[in-house]
């Protein structure tokens, strides 16, 4: 688990899916923390990643770039990164940059976990 004054990452496994819970502000200052955590997950051979945004208040382009940095590698290895529970203002940033076309965005955690079962 990573924690700074305005950002927190918590990770737990559910059915062999690495669930990343983000809280606070994901920006240029905190993006390296998320990048480190995702790299660690991949290094451990885990390729099914679900990011839960219910407690994330803000995301910058640097935060979005973290996901772009890993998606191709993860999909090439047979895995995926999926997103769920984005607040409207966070979703707006995703939408403006075309992320709903590139990533599977699901409405809730339970639905997102089930969506990995078909993989």
mmCIF file of N, CA and C in Angstrom:
data_model
loop_
_atom_site.group_PDB
_atom_site.id
_atom_site.type_symbol
_atom_site.label_atom_id
_atom_site.label_comp_id
_atom_site.label_asym_id
_atom_site.label_seq_id
_atom_site.Cartn_x
_atom_site.Cartn_y
_atom_site.Cartn_z
ATOM 1 N N UNK A 1 0.848 -1.185 0.000
ATOM 2 C CA UNK A 1 0.000 0.000 0.000
ATOM 3 C C UNK A 1 0.886 1.239 0.000
ATOM 4 N N UNK A 2 0.506 2.193 -0.820
ATOM 5 C CA UNK A 2 1.230 3.453 -0.919
ATOM 6 C C UNK A 2 0.324 4.567 -0.422
ATOM 7 N N UNK A 3 0.909 5.493 0.335
ATOM 8 C CA UNK A 3 0.089 6.575 0.864
ATOM 9 C C UNK A 3 0.905 7.859 0.949
ATOM 10 N N UNK A 4 0.356 8.927 0.378
ATOM 11 C CA UNK A 4 0.919 10.262 0.565
ATOM 12 C C UNK A 4 -0.198 11.133 1.112
ATOM 13 N N UNK A 5 0.094 12.390 1.329
ATOM 14 C CA UNK A 5 -0.889 13.280 1.935
ATOM 15 C C UNK A 5 -2.192 13.345 1.131
ATOM 16 N N UNK A 6 -2.094 13.321 -0.196
ATOM 17 C CA UNK A 6 -3.312 13.485 -0.990
ATOM 18 C C UNK A 6 -3.582 12.318 -1.947
ATOM 19 N N UNK A 7 -2.913 11.195 -1.725
ATOM 20 C CA UNK A 7 -3.093 10.060 -2.623
ATOM 21 C C UNK A 7 -2.859 8.764 -1.866
ATOM 22 N N UNK A 8 -3.672 7.756 -2.169
ATOM 23 C CA UNK A 8 -3.559 6.472 -1.501
ATOM 24 C C UNK A 8 -3.859 5.352 -2.499
ATOM 25 N N UNK A 9 -3.067 4.299 -2.453
ATOM 26 C CA UNK A 9 -3.282 3.115 -3.276
ATOM 27 C C UNK A 9 -3.414 1.924 -2.330
ATOM 28 N N UNK A 10 -4.481 1.162 -2.517
ATOM 29 C CA UNK A 10 -4.652 -0.076 -1.765
ATOM 30 C C UNK A 10 -4.883 -1.194 -2.779
ATOM 31 N N UNK A 11 -4.233 -2.322 -2.588
ATOM 32 C CA UNK A 11 -4.353 -3.428 -3.530
ATOM 33 C C UNK A 11 -4.817 -4.673 -2.797
ATOM 34 N N UNK A 12 -5.804 -5.347 -3.390
ATOM 35 C CA UNK A 12 -6.207 -6.646 -2.851
ATOM 36 C C UNK A 12 -6.566 -7.560 -4.009
ATOM 37 N N UNK A 13 -6.395 -8.857 -3.802
ATOM 38 C CA UNK A 13 -6.693 -9.850 -4.837
ATOM 39 C C UNK A 13 -8.088 -10.401 -4.629
ATOM 40 N N UNK A 14 -8.845 -10.466 -5.728
ATOM 41 C CA UNK A 14 -10.169 -11.085 -5.725
ATOM 42 C C UNK A 14 -10.208 -12.023 -6.930
ATOM 43 N N UNK A 15 -10.334 -13.319 -6.693
ATOM 44 C CA UNK A 15 -10.411 -14.296 -7.783
ATOM 45 C C UNK A 15 -9.263 -14.131 -8.786
ATOM 46 N N UNK A 16 -8.060 -13.995 -8.301
ATOM 47 C CA UNK A 16 -6.859 -13.830 -9.131
ATOM 48 C C UNK A 16 -6.860 -12.549 -9.960
ATOM 49 N N UNK A 17 -7.635 -11.576 -9.520
ATOM 50 C CA UNK A 17 -7.655 -10.251 -10.139
ATOM 51 C C UNK A 17 -7.037 -9.297 -9.126
ATOM 52 N N UNK A 18 -6.072 -8.514 -9.587
ATOM 53 C CA UNK A 18 -5.461 -7.527 -8.709
ATOM 54 C C UNK A 18 -6.312 -6.261 -8.757
ATOM 55 N N UNK A 19 -6.967 -5.962 -7.643
ATOM 56 C CA UNK A 19 -7.845 -4.800 -7.552
ATOM 57 C C UNK A 19 -7.075 -3.646 -6.920
ATOM 58 N N UNK A 20 -6.981 -2.560 -7.663
ATOM 59 C CA UNK A 20 -6.252 -1.377 -7.211
ATOM 60 C C UNK A 20 -7.274 -0.307 -6.861
ATOM 61 N N UNK A 21 -7.329 0.049 -5.593
ATOM 62 C CA UNK A 21 -8.259 1.080 -5.116
ATOM 63 C C UNK A 21 -7.495 2.391 -4.997
ATOM 64 N N UNK A 22 -7.948 3.396 -5.754
ATOM 65 C CA UNK A 22 -7.281 4.696 -5.749
ATOM 66 C C UNK A 22 -8.100 5.700 -4.953
ATOM 67 N N UNK A 23 -7.402 6.536 -4.211
ATOM 68 C CA UNK A 23 -8.079 7.553 -3.399
ATOM 69 C C UNK A 23 -7.302 8.859 -3.474
ATOM 70 N N UNK A 24 -8.015 9.951 -3.681
ATOM 71 C CA UNK A 24 -7.383 11.260 -3.652
ATOM 72 C C UNK A 24 -7.131 11.839 -5.019
ATOM 73 N N UNK A 25 -5.877 12.250 -5.253
ATOM 74 C CA UNK A 25 -5.502 12.980 -6.458
ATOM 75 C C UNK A 25 -4.359 12.267 -7.170
ATOM 76 N N UNK A 26 -4.636 11.826 -8.403
ATOM 77 C CA UNK A 26 -3.628 11.159 -9.221
ATOM 78 C C UNK A 26 -3.127 12.166 -10.253
ATOM 79 N N UNK A 27 -1.906 12.656 -10.036
ATOM 80 C CA UNK A 27 -1.346 13.685 -10.904
ATOM 81 C C UNK A 27 0.134 13.403 -11.149
ATOM 82 N N UNK A 28 0.837 14.367 -11.693
ATOM 83 C CA UNK A 28 2.256 14.169 -12.023
ATOM 84 C C UNK A 28 3.096 13.805 -10.797
ATOM 85 N N UNK A 29 2.692 14.281 -9.626
ATOM 86 C CA UNK A 29 3.458 13.995 -8.404
ATOM 87 C C UNK A 29 3.194 12.593 -7.866
ATOM 88 N N UNK A 30 1.971 12.099 -8.059
ATOM 89 C CA UNK A 30 1.618 10.802 -7.480
ATOM 90 C C UNK A 30 1.620 9.664 -8.500
ATOM 91 N N UNK A 31 1.620 9.983 -9.791
ATOM 92 C CA UNK A 31 1.603 8.946 -10.840
ATOM 93 C C UNK A 31 2.748 7.941 -10.710
ATOM 94 N N UNK A 32 3.973 8.371 -10.361
ATOM 95 C CA UNK A 32 5.053 7.380 -10.220
ATOM 96 C C UNK A 32 4.763 6.298 -9.172
ATOM 97 N N UNK A 33 4.005 6.641 -8.138
ATOM 98 C CA UNK A 33 3.641 5.648 -7.122
ATOM 99 C C UNK A 33 2.757 4.557 -7.740
ATOM 100 N N UNK A 34 1.782 4.987 -8.550
ATOM 101 C CA UNK A 34 0.898 4.026 -9.202
ATOM 102 C C UNK A 34 1.680 3.200 -10.211
ATOM 103 N N UNK A 35 2.548 3.841 -10.958
ATOM 104 C CA UNK A 35 3.370 3.147 -11.943
ATOM 105 C C UNK A 35 4.193 2.040 -11.277
ATOM 106 N N UNK A 36 4.787 2.344 -10.139
ATOM 107 C CA UNK A 36 5.588 1.373 -9.384
ATOM 108 C C UNK A 36 4.728 0.184 -8.943
ATOM 109 N N UNK A 37 3.532 0.455 -8.454
ATOM 110 C CA UNK A 37 2.647 -0.615 -7.984
ATOM 111 C C UNK A 37 2.213 -1.518 -9.135
ATOM 112 N N UNK A 38 1.859 -0.922 -10.277
ATOM 113 C CA UNK A 38 1.429 -1.729 -11.423
ATOM 114 C C UNK A 38 2.597 -2.560 -11.950
ATOM 115 N N UNK A 39 3.782 -1.967 -12.014
ATOM 116 C CA UNK A 39 4.954 -2.714 -12.481
ATOM 117 C C UNK A 39 5.224 -3.911 -11.581
ATOM 118 N N UNK A 40 5.055 -3.719 -10.282
ATOM 119 C CA UNK A 40 5.248 -4.809 -9.320
ATOM 120 C C UNK A 40 4.242 -5.932 -9.559
ATOM 121 N N UNK A 41 2.995 -5.560 -9.836
ATOM 122 C CA UNK A 41 1.952 -6.550 -10.118
ATOM 123 C C UNK A 41 2.340 -7.370 -11.351
ATOM 124 N N UNK A 42 2.753 -6.680 -12.418
ATOM 125 C CA UNK A 42 3.148 -7.364 -13.661
ATOM 126 C C UNK A 42 4.376 -8.245 -13.416
ATOM 127 N N UNK A 43 5.348 -7.723 -12.678
ATOM 128 C CA UNK A 43 6.560 -8.489 -12.378
ATOM 129 C C UNK A 43 6.248 -9.776 -11.617
ATOM 130 N N UNK A 44 5.145 -9.766 -10.869
ATOM 131 C CA UNK A 44 4.715 -10.949 -10.127
ATOM 132 C C UNK A 44 3.836 -11.874 -10.970
ATOM 133 N N UNK A 45 3.730 -11.571 -12.272
ATOM 134 C CA UNK A 45 2.987 -12.433 -13.182
ATOM 135 C C UNK A 45 1.488 -12.261 -13.161
ATOM 136 N N UNK A 46 1.010 -11.206 -12.536
ATOM 137 C CA UNK A 46 -0.432 -10.954 -12.466
ATOM 138 C C UNK A 46 -0.801 -10.022 -13.626
ATOM 139 N N UNK A 47 -1.739 -10.449 -14.448
ATOM 140 C CA UNK A 47 -2.069 -9.684 -15.660
ATOM 141 C C UNK A 47 -3.543 -9.297 -15.748
ATOM 142 N N UNK A 48 -4.286 -9.591 -14.699
ATOM 143 C CA UNK A 48 -5.701 -9.179 -14.659
ATOM 144 C C UNK A 48 -5.816 -8.102 -13.593
ATOM 145 N N UNK A 49 -5.975 -6.863 -14.063
ATOM 146 C CA UNK A 49 -5.936 -5.711 -13.167
ATOM 147 C C UNK A 49 -7.238 -4.932 -13.277
ATOM 148 N N UNK A 50 -7.839 -4.670 -12.134
ATOM 149 C CA UNK A 50 -9.048 -3.856 -12.052
ATOM 150 C C UNK A 50 -8.729 -2.628 -11.212
ATOM 151 N N UNK A 51 -8.999 -1.459 -11.766
ATOM 152 C CA UNK A 51 -8.746 -0.212 -11.040
ATOM 153 C C UNK A 51 -10.093 0.364 -10.615
ATOM 154 N N UNK A 52 -10.259 0.555 -9.306
ATOM 155 C CA UNK A 52 -11.499 1.071 -8.733
ATOM 156 C C UNK A 52 -11.274 2.541 -8.375
ATOM 157 N N UNK A 53 -12.054 3.398 -9.000
ATOM 158 C CA UNK A 53 -11.868 4.853 -8.887
ATOM 159 C C UNK A 53 -12.870 5.521 -7.942
ATOM 160 N N UNK A 54 -13.646 4.760 -7.179
ATOM 161 C CA UNK A 54 -14.740 5.364 -6.407
ATOM 162 C C UNK A 54 -14.283 6.478 -5.473
ATOM 163 N N UNK A 55 -13.051 6.429 -4.987
ATOM 164 C CA UNK A 55 -12.557 7.448 -4.056
ATOM 165 C C UNK A 55 -11.524 8.377 -4.679
ATOM 166 N N UNK A 56 -11.381 8.315 -6.008
ATOM 167 C CA UNK A 56 -10.442 9.215 -6.682
ATOM 168 C C UNK A 56 -11.167 10.501 -7.045
ATOM 169 N N UNK A 57 -10.623 11.612 -6.575
ATOM 170 C CA UNK A 57 -11.258 12.912 -6.784
ATOM 171 C C UNK A 57 -10.772 13.602 -8.052
ATOM 172 N N UNK A 58 -9.545 13.282 -8.482
ATOM 173 C CA UNK A 58 -8.950 14.009 -9.603
ATOM 174 C C UNK A 58 -7.934 13.119 -10.301
ATOM 175 N N UNK A 59 -7.877 13.237 -11.642
ATOM 176 C CA UNK A 59 -6.840 12.563 -12.411
ATOM 177 C C UNK A 59 -6.335 13.524 -13.479
ATOM 178 N N UNK A 60 -5.027 13.562 -13.642
ATOM 179 C CA UNK A 60 -4.413 14.413 -14.676
ATOM 180 C C UNK A 60 -3.977 13.530 -15.840
ATOM 181 N N UNK A 61 -3.487 14.167 -16.892
ATOM 182 C CA UNK A 61 -2.997 13.399 -18.039
ATOM 183 C C UNK A 61 -1.820 12.510 -17.632
ATOM 184 N N UNK A 62 -1.030 12.938 -16.658
ATOM 185 C CA UNK A 62 0.078 12.100 -16.166
ATOM 186 C C UNK A 62 -0.468 10.815 -15.544
ATOM 187 N N UNK A 63 -1.559 10.925 -14.825
ATOM 188 C CA UNK A 63 -2.196 9.749 -14.233
ATOM 189 C C UNK A 63 -2.712 8.803 -15.302
ATOM 190 N N UNK A 64 -3.340 9.365 -16.326
ATOM 191 C CA UNK A 64 -3.846 8.551 -17.430
ATOM 192 C C UNK A 64 -2.697 7.873 -18.174
ATOM 193 N N UNK A 65 -1.580 8.576 -18.272
ATOM 194 C CA UNK A 65 -0.418 8.037 -18.970
ATOM 195 C C UNK A 65 0.113 6.757 -18.352
ATOM 196 N N UNK A 66 -0.068 6.603 -17.059
ATOM 197 C CA UNK A 66 0.375 5.363 -16.385
ATOM 198 C C UNK A 66 -0.325 4.160 -17.009
ATOM 199 N N UNK A 67 -1.628 4.278 -17.229
ATOM 200 C CA UNK A 67 -2.382 3.153 -17.793
ATOM 201 C C UNK A 67 -1.976 2.900 -19.249
ATOM 202 N N UNK A 68 -1.738 3.965 -19.986
ATOM 203 C CA UNK A 68 -1.308 3.825 -21.382
ATOM 204 C C UNK A 68 0.056 3.133 -21.459
ATOM 205 N N UNK A 69 0.905 3.383 -20.471
ATOM 206 C CA UNK A 69 2.249 2.804 -20.463
ATOM 207 C C UNK A 69 2.223 1.281 -20.331
ATOM 208 N N UNK A 70 1.174 0.735 -19.727
ATOM 209 C CA UNK A 70 1.139 -0.702 -19.438
ATOM 210 C C UNK A 70 0.156 -1.511 -20.279
ATOM 211 N N UNK A 71 -0.850 -0.873 -20.860
ATOM 212 C CA UNK A 71 -1.940 -1.636 -21.468
ATOM 213 C C UNK A 71 -1.480 -2.560 -22.587
ATOM 214 N N UNK A 72 -0.608 -2.098 -23.446
ATOM 215 C CA UNK A 72 -0.173 -2.935 -24.569
ATOM 216 C C UNK A 72 0.580 -4.171 -24.076
ATOM 217 N N UNK A 73 1.510 -3.967 -23.144
ATOM 218 C CA UNK A 73 2.274 -5.086 -22.591
ATOM 219 C C UNK A 73 1.352 -6.115 -21.931
ATOM 220 N N UNK A 74 0.403 -5.637 -21.146
ATOM 221 C CA UNK A 74 -0.504 -6.536 -20.435
ATOM 222 C C UNK A 74 -1.377 -7.313 -21.418
ATOM 223 N N UNK A 75 -1.920 -6.635 -22.412
ATOM 224 C CA UNK A 75 -2.769 -7.325 -23.394
ATOM 225 C C UNK A 75 -1.964 -8.289 -24.256
ATOM 226 N N UNK A 76 -0.732 -7.916 -24.593
ATOM 227 C CA UNK A 76 0.133 -8.820 -25.371
ATOM 228 C C UNK A 76 0.395 -10.122 -24.619
ATOM 229 N N UNK A 77 0.386 -10.048 -23.297
ATOM 230 C CA UNK A 77 0.631 -11.232 -22.457
ATOM 231 C C UNK A 77 -0.665 -11.955 -22.086
ATOM 232 N N UNK A 78 -1.800 -11.504 -22.634
ATOM 233 C CA UNK A 78 -3.076 -12.179 -22.392
ATOM 234 C C UNK A 78 -3.890 -11.631 -21.243
ATOM 235 N N UNK A 79 -3.496 -10.496 -20.682
ATOM 236 C CA UNK A 79 -4.233 -9.901 -19.574
ATOM 237 C C UNK A 79 -5.013 -8.671 -20.006
ATOM 238 N N UNK A 80 -5.467 -7.906 -19.020
ATOM 239 C CA UNK A 80 -6.192 -6.674 -19.316
ATOM 240 C C UNK A 80 -6.211 -5.782 -18.078
ATOM 241 N N UNK A 81 -6.438 -4.509 -18.323
ATOM 242 C CA UNK A 81 -6.697 -3.533 -17.265
ATOM 243 C C UNK A 81 -8.102 -3.017 -17.505
ATOM 244 N N UNK A 82 -8.942 -3.098 -16.483
ATOM 245 C CA UNK A 82 -10.313 -2.597 -16.579
ATOM 246 C C UNK A 82 -10.535 -1.575 -15.472
ATOM 247 N N UNK A 83 -11.505 -0.701 -15.696
ATOM 248 C CA UNK A 83 -11.801 0.380 -14.758
ATOM 249 C C UNK A 83 -13.244 0.294 -14.285
ATOM 250 N N UNK A 84 -13.481 0.783 -13.069
ATOM 251 C CA UNK A 84 -14.848 0.828 -12.558
ATOM 252 C C UNK A 84 -15.030 1.981 -11.570
ATOM 253 N N UNK A 85 -16.286 2.377 -11.439
ATOM 254 C CA UNK A 85 -16.750 3.357 -10.448
ATOM 255 C C UNK A 85 -16.056 4.720 -10.556
ATOM 256 N N UNK A 86 -15.988 5.243 -11.777
ATOM 257 C CA UNK A 86 -15.405 6.567 -11.983
ATOM 258 C C UNK A 86 -16.418 7.643 -11.617
ATOM 259 N N UNK A 87 -15.973 8.634 -10.859
ATOM 260 C CA UNK A 87 -16.827 9.786 -10.565
ATOM 261 C C UNK A 87 -17.020 10.564 -11.866
ATOM 262 N N UNK A 88 -18.133 11.280 -11.996
ATOM 263 C CA UNK A 88 -18.403 11.996 -13.255
ATOM 264 C C UNK A 88 -17.264 12.902 -13.733
ATOM 265 N N UNK A 89 -16.631 13.640 -12.842
ATOM 266 C CA UNK A 89 -15.565 14.540 -13.306
ATOM 267 C C UNK A 89 -14.309 13.775 -13.709
ATOM 268 N N UNK A 90 -14.070 12.609 -13.116
ATOM 269 C CA UNK A 90 -12.940 11.767 -13.524
ATOM 270 C C UNK A 90 -13.266 11.108 -14.861
ATOM 271 N N UNK A 91 -14.502 10.627 -15.012
ATOM 272 C CA UNK A 91 -14.901 10.020 -16.277
ATOM 273 C C UNK A 91 -14.792 11.032 -17.421
ATOM 274 N N UNK A 92 -15.125 12.272 -17.154
ATOM 275 C CA UNK A 92 -15.067 13.308 -18.191
ATOM 276 C C UNK A 92 -13.655 13.417 -18.786
ATOM 277 N N UNK A 93 -12.634 13.347 -17.938
ATOM 278 C CA UNK A 93 -11.251 13.394 -18.408
ATOM 279 C C UNK A 93 -10.961 12.165 -19.270
ATOM 280 N N UNK A 94 -11.394 10.985 -18.815
ATOM 281 C CA UNK A 94 -11.215 9.756 -19.584
ATOM 282 C C UNK A 94 -11.893 9.890 -20.945
ATOM 283 N N UNK A 95 -13.114 10.396 -20.922
ATOM 284 C CA UNK A 95 -13.903 10.504 -22.136
ATOM 285 C C UNK A 95 -13.278 11.487 -23.130
ATOM 286 N N UNK A 96 -12.816 12.617 -22.651
ATOM 287 C CA UNK A 96 -12.199 13.624 -23.516
ATOM 288 C C UNK A 96 -10.987 13.069 -24.253
ATOM 289 N N UNK A 97 -10.263 12.159 -23.615
ATOM 290 C CA UNK A 97 -9.056 11.599 -24.216
ATOM 291 C C UNK A 97 -9.292 10.266 -24.934
ATOM 292 N N UNK A 98 -10.556 9.872 -25.063
ATOM 293 C CA UNK A 98 -10.890 8.669 -25.815
ATOM 294 C C UNK A 98 -10.660 7.353 -25.102
ATOM 295 N N UNK A 99 -10.501 7.387 -23.800
ATOM 296 C CA UNK A 99 -10.227 6.162 -23.048
ATOM 297 C C UNK A 99 -11.359 5.137 -23.094
ATOM 298 N N UNK A 100 -12.641 5.551 -23.169
ATOM 299 C CA UNK A 100 -13.692 4.520 -23.234
ATOM 300 C C UNK A 100 -13.577 3.616 -24.469
ATOM 301 N N UNK A 101 -12.879 4.072 -25.504
ATOM 302 C CA UNK A 101 -12.663 3.245 -26.683
ATOM 303 C C UNK A 101 -11.529 2.238 -26.427
ATOM 304 N N UNK A 102 -10.539 2.650 -25.658
ATOM 305 C CA UNK A 102 -9.354 1.829 -25.413
ATOM 306 C C UNK A 102 -9.492 0.873 -24.241
ATOM 307 N N UNK A 103 -10.274 1.261 -23.247
ATOM 308 C CA UNK A 103 -10.380 0.495 -22.005
ATOM 309 C C UNK A 103 -11.830 0.127 -21.718
ATOM 310 N N UNK A 104 -11.998 -1.013 -21.066
ATOM 311 C CA UNK A 104 -13.315 -1.455 -20.636
ATOM 312 C C UNK A 104 -13.641 -0.765 -19.313
ATOM 313 N N UNK A 105 -14.680 0.085 -19.320
ATOM 314 C CA UNK A 105 -15.094 0.814 -18.117
ATOM 315 C C UNK A 105 -16.446 0.255 -17.688
ATOM 316 N N UNK A 106 -16.464 -0.344 -16.495
ATOM 317 C CA UNK A 106 -17.678 -0.984 -16.000
ATOM 318 C C UNK A 106 -18.287 -0.179 -14.859
ATOM 319 N N UNK A 107 -19.579 -0.418 -14.613
ATOM 320 C CA UNK A 107 -20.286 0.439 -13.667
ATOM 321 C C UNK A 107 -19.987 0.155 -12.193
ATOM 322 N N UNK A 108 -19.700 -1.125 -11.844
ATOM 323 C CA UNK A 108 -19.414 -1.407 -10.435
ATOM 324 C C UNK A 108 -18.395 -2.531 -10.305
ATOM 325 N N UNK A 109 -17.856 -2.654 -9.126
ATOM 326 C CA UNK A 109 -16.774 -3.611 -8.875
ATOM 327 C C UNK A 109 -17.203 -5.054 -9.138
ATOM 328 N N UNK A 110 -18.387 -5.425 -8.688
ATOM 329 C CA UNK A 110 -18.861 -6.800 -8.868
ATOM 330 C C UNK A 110 -18.966 -7.151 -10.353
ATOM 331 N N UNK A 111 -19.550 -6.261 -11.144
ATOM 332 C CA UNK A 111 -19.679 -6.479 -12.586
ATOM 333 C C UNK A 111 -18.297 -6.583 -13.240
ATOM 334 N N UNK A 112 -17.389 -5.735 -12.805
ATOM 335 C CA UNK A 112 -16.030 -5.716 -13.363
ATOM 336 C C UNK A 112 -15.297 -7.030 -13.051
ATOM 337 N N UNK A 113 -15.402 -7.511 -11.827
ATOM 338 C CA UNK A 113 -14.757 -8.773 -11.454
ATOM 339 C C UNK A 113 -15.332 -9.912 -12.315
ATOM 340 N N UNK A 114 -16.648 -9.936 -12.491
ATOM 341 C CA UNK A 114 -17.275 -10.979 -13.309
ATOM 342 C C UNK A 114 -16.813 -10.907 -14.749
ATOM 343 N N UNK A 115 -16.544 -9.699 -15.245
ATOM 344 C CA UNK A 115 -16.142 -9.547 -16.648
ATOM 345 C C UNK A 115 -14.792 -10.222 -16.937
ATOM 346 N N UNK A 116 -13.994 -10.424 -15.914
ATOM 347 C CA UNK A 116 -12.708 -11.115 -16.093
ATOM 348 C C UNK A 116 -12.893 -12.628 -16.218
ATOM 349 N N UNK A 117 -14.004 -13.146 -15.758
ATOM 350 C CA UNK A 117 -14.223 -14.599 -15.779
ATOM 351 C C UNK A 117 -14.231 -15.155 -17.188
ATOM 352 N N UNK A 118 -14.591 -14.341 -18.162
ATOM 353 C CA UNK A 118 -14.656 -14.793 -19.564
ATOM 354 C C UNK A 118 -13.256 -14.877 -20.195
ATOM 355 N N UNK A 119 -12.249 -14.351 -19.505
ATOM 356 C CA UNK A 119 -10.896 -14.324 -20.059
ATOM 357 C C UNK A 119 -10.227 -15.689 -19.931
#
